[in-house]
CSV table of N, CA and C in Angstrom, one decimal:
chain,number,residue,atom,x,y,z
G,1,MET,N,5.2,9.1,36.0
G,1,MET,CA,4.7,7.7,35.5
G,1,MET,C,4.2,8.5,34.5
G,2,THR,N,5.0,7.4,33.9
G,2,THR,CA,4.1,6.9,32.4
G,2,THR,C,2.9,7.0,31.6
G,3,GLN,N,2.5,7.2,30.8
G,3,GLN,CA,1.3,6.7,30.8
G,3,GLN,C,0.8,5.5,29.3
G,4,SER,N,-0.1,4.7,29.3
G,4,SER,CA,0.6,2.7,28.8
G,4,SER,C,0.7,3.0,27.7
G,5,ASN,N,1.2,2.7,26.6
G,5,ASN,CA,1.0,3.1,25.0
G,5,ASN,C,0.4,1.5,24.6
G,6,THR,N,-1.5,0.9,25.1
G,6,THR,CA,-1.2,-0.4,24.9
G,6,THR,C,-2.7,-0.5,24.2
G,7,VAL,N,-2.8,-0.7,22.9
G,7,VAL,CA,-4.4,-0.8,23.1
G,7,VAL,C,-4.5,-2.7,23.0
G,8,THR,N,-5.9,-2.3,22.6
G,8,THR,CA,-6.9,-4.4,23.1
G,8,THR,C,-7.9,-4.1,21.7
G,9,VAL,N,-7.5,-5.3,21.3
G,9,VAL,CA,-7.7,-5.6,19.5
G,9,VAL,C,-8.4,-7.1,20.3
G,10,HIS,N,-8.8,-7.3,19.3
G,10,HIS,CA,-9.6,-8.6,19.0
G,10,HIS,C,-8.9,-9.9,18.3
G,11,ILE,N,-9.2,-10.6,17.7
G,11,ILE,CA,-9.2,-11.2,16.3
G,11,ILE,C,-9.2,-12.7,16.4
G,12,LEU,N,-10.2,-12.8,16.1
G,12,LEU,CA,-10.9,-14.5,15.6
G,12,LEU,C,-10.9,-14.6,17.1
G,13,ASP,N,-12.2,-13.8,18.4
G,13,ASP,CA,-12.4,-14.2,19.2
G,13,ASP,C,-11.7,-14.1,20.6
G,14,LYS,N,-10.4,-13.5,20.4
G,14,LYS,CA,-8.9,-13.8,21.2
G,14,LYS,C,-8.9,-11.9,21.9
G,15,GLU,N,-8.5,-12.3,22.4
G,15,GLU,CA,-8.5,-10.4,22.5
G,15,GLU,C,-7.0,-10.4,23.0
G,16,TYR,N,-6.1,-9.1,22.8
G,16,TYR,CA,-4.6,-9.2,22.6
G,16,TYR,C,-4.6,-7.0,23.1
G,17,CYS,N,-3.6,-7.6,23.3
G,17,CYS,CA,-2.4,-6.0,24.5
G,17,CYS,C,-2.0,-6.2,23.8
G,18,ILE,N,-1.6,-4.8,22.5
G,18,ILE,CA,-0.1,-4.9,21.9
G,18,ILE,C,0.5,-3.2,22.0
G,19,ALA,N,1.4,-2.8,22.1
G,19,ALA,CA,2.5,-2.2,22.2
G,19,ALA,C,1.6,-0.9,20.7
G,20,CYS,N,1.5,0.9,21.1
G,20,CYS,CA,2.1,0.9,20.2
G,20,CYS,C,2.2,2.7,20.1
G,21,PRO,N,2.8,3.0,19.4
G,21,PRO,CA,3.0,4.3,19.6
G,21,PRO,C,2.2,5.4,20.1
G,22,PRO,N,2.4,6.6,20.8
G,22,PRO,CA,0.9,7.5,20.6
G,22,PRO,C,0.4,8.0,18.7
G,23,GLY,N,-1.2,8.0,18.8
G,23,GLY,CA,-0.9,8.5,17.3
G,23,GLY,C,-1.4,7.8,16.2
G,24,GLU,N,-1.2,6.8,16.7
G,24,GLU,CA,-0.8,5.3,16.2
G,24,GLU,C,-2.3,4.2,16.3
G,25,HIS,N,-2.5,4.6,17.2
G,25,HIS,CA,-4.1,3.6,17.9
G,25,HIS,C,-5.6,3.5,17.0
G,26,SER,N,-5.5,4.3,16.0
G,26,SER,CA,-6.5,4.4,14.5
G,26,SER,C,-6.5,3.2,14.5
G,27,ASN,N,-4.4,3.4,13.3
G,27,ASN,CA,-3.7,2.8,12.8
G,27,ASN,C,-4.0,1.2,12.7
G,28,LEU,N,-3.9,1.2,14.8
G,28,LEU,CA,-3.4,-1.3,15.0
G,28,LEU,C,-5.0,-0.9,15.0
G,29,GLU,N,-5.7,-0.2,15.4
G,29,GLU,CA,-7.0,-1.2,15.4
G,29,GLU,C,-7.9,-1.6,14.4
G,30,SER,N,-7.9,-0.7,13.0
G,30,SER,CA,-8.0,-1.2,11.9
G,30,SER,C,-7.6,-2.0,10.8
G,31,ALA,N,-6.1,-2.4,11.2
G,31,ALA,CA,-5.2,-3.2,11.0
G,31,ALA,C,-5.6,-4.2,11.6
G,32,ALA,N,-6.2,-4.2,13.0
G,32,ALA,CA,-6.5,-5.8,13.4
G,32,ALA,C,-8.1,-6.1,13.3
G,33,HIS,N,-9.0,-5.1,12.9
G,33,HIS,CA,-10.1,-5.3,12.7
G,33,HIS,C,-10.0,-6.1,10.8
G,34,TYR,N,-9.5,-5.3,10.0
G,34,TYR,CA,-8.7,-5.8,8.8
G,34,TYR,C,-8.6,-7.0,9.1
G,35,LEU,N,-7.9,-7.6,9.6
G,35,LEU,CA,-7.0,-9.1,10.1
G,35,LEU,C,-8.3,-9.9,10.5
G,36,ASP,N,-8.4,-9.8,11.4
G,36,ASP,CA,-9.9,-10.2,12.3
G,36,ASP,C,-10.8,-10.6,10.8
G,37,GLY,N,-11.3,-9.8,9.8
G,37,GLY,CA,-12.3,-10.2,8.8
G,37,GLY,C,-11.3,-11.3,7.8
G,38,LYS,N,-10.3,-11.2,7.5
G,38,LYS,CA,-9.5,-12.1,6.3
G,38,LYS,C,-9.9,-13.1,7.7
G,39,MET,N,-9.3,-13.7,8.4
G,39,MET,CA,-9.6,-14.7,9.6
G,39,MET,C,-10.6,-15.3,9.3
G,40,ARG,N,-11.2,-14.4,9.3
G,40,ARG,CA,-13.0,-15.2,9.7
G,40,ARG,C,-13.3,-16.0,8.2
G,41,GLU,N,-13.1,-15.0,7.4
G,41,GLU,CA,-12.6,-15.9,6.2
G,41,GLU,C,-12.7,-16.8,5.0
G,42,ILE,N,-11.8,-17.3,6.0
G,42,ILE,CA,-10.5,-18.4,6.0
G,42,ILE,C,-12.0,-19.3,6.5
G,43,ARG,N,-12.1,-19.1,7.7
G,43,ARG,CA,-12.7,-19.8,9.0
G,43,ARG,C,-13.8,-20.3,8.0
G,44,SER,N,-14.3,-19.4,7.8
G,44,SER,CA,-16.1,-20.2,7.6
G,44,SER,C,-15.8,-20.4,5.8
G,45,SER,N,-15.0,-20.7,5.2
G,45,SER,CA,-14.4,-21.9,4.7
G,45,SER,C,-14.6,-23.1,3.9
G,46,GLY,N,-14.4,-22.2,5.9
G,46,GLY,CA,-13.7,-24.8,5.9
G,46,GLY,C,-13.3,-25.0,5.4
G,47,LYS,N,-11.4,-25.1,4.8
G,47,LYS,CA,-10.7,-25.3,4.8
G,47,LYS,C,-9.6,-25.6,5.5
G,48,VAL,N,-9.5,-24.3,6.3
G,48,VAL,CA,-8.2,-24.4,7.0
G,48,VAL,C,-9.1,-25.0,8.0
G,49,ILE,N,-8.4,-25.5,9.5
G,49,ILE,CA,-8.5,-25.5,10.3
G,49,ILE,C,-7.9,-26.0,11.2
G,50,GLY,N,-7.7,-24.9,12.3
G,50,GLY,CA,-6.9,-24.8,13.7
G,50,GLY,C,-6.3,-23.0,12.9
G,51,ALA,N,-5.9,-22.2,14.6
G,51,ALA,CA,-6.4,-20.5,14.3
G,51,ALA,C,-4.6,-20.3,14.2
G,52,ASP,N,-3.6,-20.6,13.9
G,52,ASP,CA,-1.9,-21.1,13.5
G,52,ASP,C,-2.8,-20.6,12.1
G,53,ARG,N,-3.2,-21.8,11.5
G,53,ARG,CA,-2.9,-22.5,9.7
G,53,ARG,C,-4.1,-21.4,9.3
G,54,ILE,N,-4.8,-20.3,10.1
G,54,ILE,CA,-5.2,-19.6,9.7
G,54,ILE,C,-5.2,-18.5,9.9
G,55,ALA,N,-4.6,-18.0,11.0
G,55,ALA,CA,-3.9,-17.0,10.9
G,55,ALA,C,-2.3,-16.8,9.9
G,56,VAL,N,-1.5,-18.2,9.4
G,56,VAL,CA,-0.6,-17.9,8.9
G,56,VAL,C,-1.3,-17.7,7.3
G,57,MET,N,-2.0,-18.6,6.6
G,57,MET,CA,-2.7,-18.2,5.2
G,57,MET,C,-3.7,-16.9,4.8
G,58,ALA,N,-4.1,-16.4,6.3
G,58,ALA,CA,-4.2,-14.9,5.7
G,58,ALA,C,-3.0,-13.9,6.3
G,59,ALA,N,-1.6,-14.2,6.3
G,59,ALA,CA,-1.3,-13.2,6.4
G,59,ALA,C,0.0,-13.5,4.8
G,60,LEU,N,-0.1,-15.1,4.5
G,60,LEU,CA,0.0,-14.6,2.8
G,60,LEU,C,-0.6,-14.3,2.1
G,61,ASN,N,-2.0,-14.6,2.2
G,61,ASN,CA,-2.7,-13.2,1.2
G,61,ASN,C,-2.6,-12.2,1.8
G,62,ILE,N,-3.3,-11.5,2.9
G,62,ILE,CA,-3.0,-10.4,2.6
G,62,ILE,C,-1.5,-9.4,2.1
G,63,THR,N,0.0,-10.9,2.2
G,63,THR,CA,1.1,-10.1,1.9
G,63,THR,C,1.4,-9.8,0.9
G,64,HIS,N,0.6,-11.4,-0.4
G,64,HIS,CA,0.0,-11.4,-1.4
G,64,HIS,C,-0.8,-10.4,-2.7
G,65,ASP,N,-1.8,-9.3,-1.8
G,65,ASP,CA,-1.9,-8.4,-2.3
G,65,ASP,C,-1.3,-7.5,-1.8
G,66,LEU,N,-0.9,-7.5,-1.2
G,66,LEU,CA,0.4,-6.3,-0.9
G,66,LEU,C,1.6,-6.2,-2.0
G,67,LEU,N,1.9,-7.8,-1.8
G,67,LEU,CA,3.0,-7.5,-3.4
G,67,LEU,C,1.9,-7.1,-4.1
G,68,HIS,N,1.2,-7.2,-4.6
G,68,HIS,CA,0.4,-7.2,-6.0
G,68,HIS,C,0.6,-5.2,-6.1
G,69,LYS,N,-0.2,-4.9,-5.1
G,69,LYS,CA,-0.7,-3.6,-5.1
G,69,LYS,C,1.0,-3.0,-5.4
G,70,GLN,N,1.7,-4.1,-4.6
G,70,GLN,CA,3.3,-2.5,-5.0
G,70,GLN,C,3.4,-3.3,-6.6
G,71,ASP,N,4.0,-4.1,-7.0
G,71,ASP,CA,4.0,-4.0,-8.2
G,71,ASP,C,3.4,-3.3,-9.3
G,72,ASN,N,1.8,-2.9,-9.6
G,72,ASN,CA,1.5,-2.0,-9.8
G,72,ASN,C,1.9,-0.6,-9.7
G,73,LEU,N,1.8,-0.2,-8.7
G,73,LEU,CA,2.7,0.8,-8.1
G,73,LEU,C,3.6,0.6,-8.8
G,74,ASP,N,4.3,0.6,-8.8
G,74,ASP,CA,6.1,0.1,-9.6
G,74,ASP,C,5.0,0.8,-11.5
G,75,GLN,N,4.8,-0.5,-10.8
G,75,GLN,CA,4.8,-0.5,-13.4
G,75,GLN,C,4.1,1.8,-13.7
G,76,GLN,N,3.1,1.9,-12.6
G,76,GLN,CA,2.3,3.0,-13.0
G,76,GLN,C,3.4,4.9,-12.7
G,77,THR,N,4.3,4.1,-11.2
G,77,THR,CA,5.3,5.6,-11.3
G,77,THR,C,6.5,5.5,-13.0
G,78,SER,N,6.8,4.0,-12.9
G,78,SER,CA,8.1,3.8,-13.8
G,78,SER,C,7.4,4.5,-15.1
G,79,SER,N,5.7,4.1,-16.0
G,79,SER,CA,5.2,4.8,-16.7
G,79,SER,C,4.4,6.6,-16.4
G,80,THR,N,5.1,6.4,-15.5
G,80,THR,CA,4.4,8.6,-14.9
G,80,THR,C,5.4,9.2,-15.2
G,81,ARG,N,7.0,8.0,-14.7
G,81,ARG,CA,7.9,8.8,-15.1
G,81,ARG,C,8.5,9.0,-16.7
G,82,GLU,N,7.8,7.7,-17.7
G,82,GLU,CA,8.3,8.0,-18.8
G,82,GLU,C,7.6,9.5,-19.2
G,83,HIS,N,6.1,9.2,-19.6
G,83,HIS,CA,4.9,10.5,-19.7
G,83,HIS,C,5.9,12.0,-19.2
G,84,VAL,N,6.3,11.7,-18.0
G,84,VAL,CA,6.9,13.3,-17.8
G,84,VAL,C,8.6,13.4,-18.7
G,85,ARG,N,9.4,12.5,-19.0
G,85,ARG,CA,9.8,12.1,-19.6
G,85,ARG,C,9.8,13.4,-21.2
G,86,ASP,N,9.1,12.2,-21.7
G,86,ASP,CA,8.4,13.1,-22.7
G,86,ASP,C,8.0,13.5,-23.3
G,87,LEU,N,6.6,14.3,-22.4
G,87,LEU,CA,7.0,15.8,-21.9
G,87,LEU,C,7.7,16.7,-21.8
G,88,LEU,N,8.7,16.6,-21.1
G,88,LEU,CA,9.9,17.5,-20.5
G,88,LEU,C,11.0,17.8,-22.0
G,89,GLN,N,11.1,16.2,-23.3
G,89,GLN,CA,11.3,17.0,-24.1
G,89,GLN,C,10.6,17.2,-25.0
G,90,ARG,N,9.1,16.5,-25.7
G,90,ARG,CA,8.8,18.3,-26.4
G,90,ARG,C,8.6,20.0,-25.6
G,91,VAL,N,8.5,19.8,-24.4
G,91,VAL,CA,8.8,21.0,-23.8
G,91,VAL,C,10.2,22.2,-24.4
G,92,ASP,N,11.1,20.7,-24.0
G,92,ASP,CA,12.5,21.9,-24.4
G,92,ASP,C,12.7,21.5,-26.6
G,93,HIS,N,12.3,20.5,-27.1
G,93,HIS,CA,12.0,20.7,-28.4
G,93,HIS,C,11.2,22.1,-28.6
G,94,ALA,N,10.2,22.3,-28.2
G,94,ALA,CA,9.0,23.6,-28.4
G,94,ALA,C,10.8,25.2,-28.1
G,95,LEU,N,10.7,24.6,-27.2
G,95,LEU,CA,11.2,25.7,-26.9
G,95,LEU,C,12.7,26.0,-27.6
G,96,ALA,N,13.7,24.7,-27.0
G,96,ALA,CA,14.7,24.4,-28.6
G,96,ALA,C,13.8,26.0,-30.0
G,97,ASN,N,13.3,25.3,-31.1
G,97,ASN,CA,12.3,26.2,-32.4
G,97,ASN,C,12.2,27.5,-31.9
G,98,ASP,N,11.5,27.7,-30.9
G,98,ASP,CA,10.8,28.9,-30.6
G,98,ASP,C,12.3,29.6,-30.9
G,99,GLU,N,13.4,29.4,-29.4
G,99,GLU,CA,15.0,29.7,-30.0
G,99,GLU,C,15.2,30.3,-30.9
G,100,ASP,N,15.7,29.3,-32.0
G,100,ASP,CA,15.8,29.4,-33.7
G,100,ASP,C,15.1,30.4,-34.2
G,101,ASP,N,13.4,30.3,-34.4
G,101,ASP,CA,12.4,30.3,-34.8
G,101,ASP,C,13.2,32.5,-34.5
G,102,ASN,N,13.6,32.5,-33.3
G,102,ASN,CA,13.5,34.3,-32.9
G,102,ASN,C,14.5,35.0,-32.9
G,103,GLY,N,16.2,33.9,-34.6
G,103,GLY,CA,17.0,33.6,-33.9
G,103,GLY,C,17.0,34.5,-35.5
G,104,GLN,N,15.8,33.6,-35.7
G,104,GLN,CA,16.6,34.2,-37.7
G,104,GLN,C,15.5,35.6,-38.3
G,105,ALA,N,14.2,35.3,-37.0
G,105,ALA,CA,14.0,37.1,-37.0
G,105,ALA,C,15.0,38.0,-37.2
G,106,ARG,N,15.9,38.1,-36.9
G,106,ARG,CA,16.5,39.6,-36.0
G,106,ARG,C,17.3,39.3,-37.1
């Protein structure tokens, strides 16, 4: 017999049974809790009415945040790569000067 790999989560006062790989239950529950919080935030603003619209607005907000963070991470990665290249050039330059100095001393 196979064991059921479903997790029950509650989002905006509704219960959902979702298939989930073993070992990912905690992550799914965290994601559902985060989504529930975002949807409640949007609903409490009173500007969006209807669960479908609230879900779409929450998805757009979460996606916007994700893309913004990804852009920041990409910029940090690029900056770090440039810094590492600069350090490697300095090391290469220092080693080349050291070899020149050792060669002249002999």
